[in-house]
Amino acid sequence: ATAADVAGYEAMGGTAADAMAKSGKERYKYPLSAIHILKAHGKSSLESHLIDGGFAINAMRAAQGMPTFVEGQDGQPVKIAMLDINLQRHRMGMGVQIIVKDPAEIENIKKREMDITKERIRKIIDAGARVVLTTKGVDD
């Protein structure tokens, strides 16, 4: 690393520590455990930057076509939906038995399973979410 790189890292670290400073009786305290460093493989250390007043999420996109950056529109903040539900096709739970007499009913059941997932996604979109983070899976 060159002297300019080291100076840039020092400034970034100092800025992060200053943002976390808490005033004590006679001196400042710096809770360094509140400062986190996220590492991305394949990137250069010269591309490092400080996220000031925001959040960095160390997660993967479900598909390459998804955006890596989202901005608010007309000065409005971006709404983020944080979910703990599956956004994959809804399936009946284990132990659930469905007795079908007509084979055409099987297609209706599969269609309803897809409709349940579409209804969930529609509610998320109608709520205004432009970013969806989920702990479960996402289907096409």
mmCIF file of C-alpha atoms in Angstrom:
data_model
loop_
_atom_site.group_PDB
_atom_site.id
_atom_site.type_symbol
_atom_site.label_atom_id
_atom_site.label_comp_id
_atom_site.label_asym_id
_atom_site.label_seq_id
_atom_site.Cartn_x
_atom_site.Cartn_y
_atom_site.Cartn_z
ATOM 1 C CA ALA A 1 0.000 0.000 0.000
ATOM 2 C CA THR A 2 1.261 3.456 -0.815
ATOM 3 C CA ALA A 3 1.411 6.330 1.649
ATOM 4 C CA ALA A 4 -1.733 7.817 0.047
ATOM 5 C CA ASP A 5 -3.614 4.526 0.543
ATOM 6 C CA VAL A 6 -2.589 4.342 4.191
ATOM 7 C CA ALA A 7 -3.654 7.957 4.722
ATOM 8 C CA GLY A 8 -7.041 7.168 3.164
ATOM 9 C CA TYR A 9 -7.524 4.160 5.452
ATOM 10 C CA GLU A 10 -6.536 6.232 8.492
ATOM 11 C CA ALA A 11 -9.033 8.947 7.586
ATOM 12 C CA MET A 12 -11.776 6.356 7.039
ATOM 13 C CA GLY A 13 -11.058 4.688 10.388
ATOM 14 C CA GLY A 14 -10.881 8.030 12.192
ATOM 15 C CA THR A 15 -14.194 9.172 10.703
ATOM 16 C CA ALA A 16 -15.898 5.930 11.762
ATOM 17 C CA ALA A 17 -14.494 6.181 15.292
ATOM 18 C CA ASP A 18 -15.485 9.853 15.597
ATOM 19 C CA ALA A 19 -19.051 8.998 14.545
ATOM 20 C CA MET A 20 -19.246 6.472 17.400
ATOM 21 C CA ALA A 21 -17.622 8.719 20.041
ATOM 22 C CA LYS A 22 -19.513 9.086 23.300
ATOM 23 C CA SER A 23 -18.668 11.886 25.645
ATOM 24 C CA GLY A 24 -17.554 10.804 29.099
ATOM 25 C CA LYS A 25 -16.822 12.998 32.115
ATOM 26 C CA GLU A 26 -13.337 14.058 31.048
ATOM 27 C CA ARG A 27 -12.657 12.218 27.802
ATOM 28 C CA TYR A 28 -14.342 10.518 24.884
ATOM 29 C CA LYS A 29 -15.024 6.799 24.740
ATOM 30 C CA TYR A 30 -14.862 4.951 21.429
ATOM 31 C CA PRO A 31 -16.929 1.723 21.359
ATOM 32 C CA LEU A 32 -14.833 0.039 18.657
ATOM 33 C CA SER A 33 -17.043 -3.073 18.807
ATOM 34 C CA ALA A 34 -19.763 -0.965 17.150
ATOM 35 C CA ILE A 35 -17.597 -0.459 14.052
ATOM 36 C CA HIS A 36 -17.798 -3.365 11.602
ATOM 37 C CA ILE A 37 -15.731 -4.094 8.537
ATOM 38 C CA LEU A 38 -17.402 -6.022 5.714
ATOM 39 C CA LYS A 39 -15.057 -7.740 3.316
ATOM 40 C CA ALA A 40 -15.981 -8.507 -0.284
ATOM 41 C CA HIS A 41 -13.937 -11.089 -2.141
ATOM 42 C CA GLY A 42 -12.496 -10.080 -5.460
ATOM 43 C CA LYS A 43 -12.476 -6.365 -4.770
ATOM 44 C CA SER A 44 -9.412 -4.184 -4.385
ATOM 45 C CA SER A 45 -8.661 -2.548 -1.066
ATOM 46 C CA LEU A 46 -8.455 0.714 -3.013
ATOM 47 C CA GLU A 47 -12.229 0.435 -3.599
ATOM 48 C CA SER A 48 -12.935 0.535 0.145
ATOM 49 C CA HIS A 49 -15.297 3.231 1.315
ATOM 50 C CA LEU A 50 -17.118 4.350 4.436
ATOM 51 C CA ILE A 51 -20.910 4.049 4.602
ATOM 52 C CA ASP A 52 -21.765 7.244 6.455
ATOM 53 C CA GLY A 53 -25.203 7.332 8.063
ATOM 54 C CA GLY A 54 -26.431 4.168 6.383
ATOM 55 C CA PHE A 55 -26.258 0.403 6.417
ATOM 56 C CA ALA A 56 -24.127 -2.084 4.545
ATOM 57 C CA ILE A 57 -25.570 -5.566 4.192
ATOM 58 C CA ASN A 58 -23.296 -8.518 3.607
ATOM 59 C CA ALA A 59 -25.750 -10.644 1.616
ATOM 60 C CA MET A 60 -26.216 -12.110 -1.825
ATOM 61 C CA ARG A 61 -28.795 -11.269 -4.487
ATOM 62 C CA ALA A 62 -31.148 -14.104 -5.412
ATOM 63 C CA ALA A 63 -30.514 -13.467 -9.135
ATOM 64 C CA GLN A 64 -27.888 -11.566 -11.128
ATOM 65 C CA GLY A 65 -30.592 -9.421 -12.745
ATOM 66 C CA MET A 66 -31.479 -7.807 -9.422
ATOM 67 C CA PRO A 67 -30.126 -4.284 -8.814
ATOM 68 C CA THR A 68 -27.205 -3.659 -6.472
ATOM 69 C CA PHE A 69 -28.287 -0.103 -5.642
ATOM 70 C CA VAL A 70 -31.749 1.451 -5.164
ATOM 71 C CA GLU A 71 -32.455 5.167 -4.810
ATOM 72 C CA GLY A 72 -35.599 6.828 -3.491
ATOM 73 C CA GLN A 73 -37.869 8.725 -5.850
ATOM 74 C CA ASP A 74 -38.758 12.408 -5.467
ATOM 75 C CA GLY A 75 -36.821 12.680 -2.213
ATOM 76 C CA GLN A 76 -38.774 9.835 -0.608
ATOM 77 C CA PRO A 77 -36.830 7.119 1.236
ATOM 78 C CA VAL A 78 -36.749 3.576 -0.110
ATOM 79 C CA LYS A 79 -39.070 1.202 1.766
ATOM 80 C CA ILE A 80 -37.418 -2.082 2.732
ATOM 81 C CA ALA A 81 -39.455 -5.192 3.574
ATOM 82 C CA MET A 82 -37.646 -7.479 6.012
ATOM 83 C CA LEU A 83 -39.357 -10.855 5.887
ATOM 84 C CA ASP A 84 -39.091 -14.196 7.603
ATOM 85 C CA ILE A 85 -41.364 -15.948 5.134
ATOM 86 C CA ASN A 86 -40.764 -18.076 2.082
ATOM 87 C CA LEU A 87 -41.312 -16.368 -1.275
ATOM 88 C CA GLN A 88 -41.208 -19.682 -3.080
ATOM 89 C CA ARG A 89 -44.253 -21.521 -4.374
ATOM 90 C CA HIS A 90 -46.513 -22.371 -1.432
ATOM 91 C CA ARG A 91 -46.704 -26.072 -0.715
ATOM 92 C CA MET A 92 -48.979 -27.928 1.645
ATOM 93 C CA GLY A 93 -47.350 -28.806 4.967
ATOM 94 C CA MET A 94 -46.029 -32.207 5.877
ATOM 95 C CA GLY A 95 -48.737 -34.612 6.938
ATOM 96 C CA VAL A 96 -51.489 -32.808 5.032
ATOM 97 C CA GLN A 97 -53.473 -35.246 2.924
ATOM 98 C CA ILE A 98 -55.605 -34.171 0.022
ATOM 99 C CA ILE A 99 -57.916 -36.780 -1.422
ATOM 100 C CA VAL A 100 -58.652 -36.028 -5.062
ATOM 101 C CA LYS A 101 -61.235 -37.924 -7.096
ATOM 102 C CA ASP A 102 -60.935 -35.915 -10.304
ATOM 103 C CA PRO A 103 -57.434 -35.446 -11.861
ATOM 104 C CA ALA A 104 -58.470 -31.954 -12.999
ATOM 105 C CA GLU A 105 -58.594 -30.936 -9.338
ATOM 106 C CA ILE A 106 -54.827 -31.482 -9.082
ATOM 107 C CA GLU A 107 -54.261 -28.640 -11.551
ATOM 108 C CA ASN A 108 -56.609 -26.406 -9.534
ATOM 109 C CA ILE A 109 -54.641 -27.189 -6.359
ATOM 110 C CA LYS A 110 -51.318 -26.336 -8.067
ATOM 111 C CA LYS A 111 -52.818 -23.111 -9.432
ATOM 112 C CA ARG A 112 -54.052 -22.142 -5.954
ATOM 113 C CA GLU A 113 -50.589 -22.801 -4.504
ATOM 114 C CA MET A 114 -49.142 -20.349 -7.054
ATOM 115 C CA ASP A 115 -51.901 -17.825 -6.358
ATOM 116 C CA ILE A 116 -51.088 -17.839 -2.626
ATOM 117 C CA THR A 117 -47.478 -16.859 -3.396
ATOM 118 C CA LYS A 118 -48.613 -14.177 -5.871
ATOM 119 C CA GLU A 119 -50.983 -12.720 -3.247
ATOM 120 C CA ARG A 120 -48.143 -12.468 -0.719
ATOM 121 C CA ILE A 121 -45.903 -10.712 -3.236
ATOM 122 C CA ARG A 122 -48.719 -8.368 -4.310
ATOM 123 C CA LYS A 123 -49.227 -7.305 -0.656
ATOM 124 C CA ILE A 124 -45.517 -6.514 -0.314
ATOM 125 C CA ILE A 125 -45.562 -4.425 -3.511
ATOM 126 C CA ASP A 126 -48.804 -2.665 -2.535
ATOM 127 C CA ALA A 127 -47.213 -1.704 0.800
ATOM 128 C CA GLY A 128 -44.618 0.232 -1.210
ATOM 129 C CA ALA A 129 -41.560 -1.961 -0.637
ATOM 130 C CA ARG A 130 -38.857 -1.509 -3.265
ATOM 131 C CA VAL A 131 -36.306 -3.756 -1.539
ATOM 132 C CA VAL A 132 -37.110 -7.179 -0.077
ATOM 133 C CA LEU A 133 -34.789 -8.949 2.344
ATOM 134 C CA THR A 134 -35.796 -12.419 3.425
ATOM 135 C CA THR A 135 -34.296 -15.173 5.545
ATOM 136 C CA LYS A 136 -36.023 -17.783 3.405
ATOM 137 C CA GLY A 137 -35.979 -18.631 -0.297
ATOM 138 C CA VAL A 138 -37.111 -16.666 -3.346
ATOM 139 C CA ASP A 139 -38.463 -18.252 -6.559
ATOM 140 C CA ASP A 140 -38.589 -16.786 -10.050
#
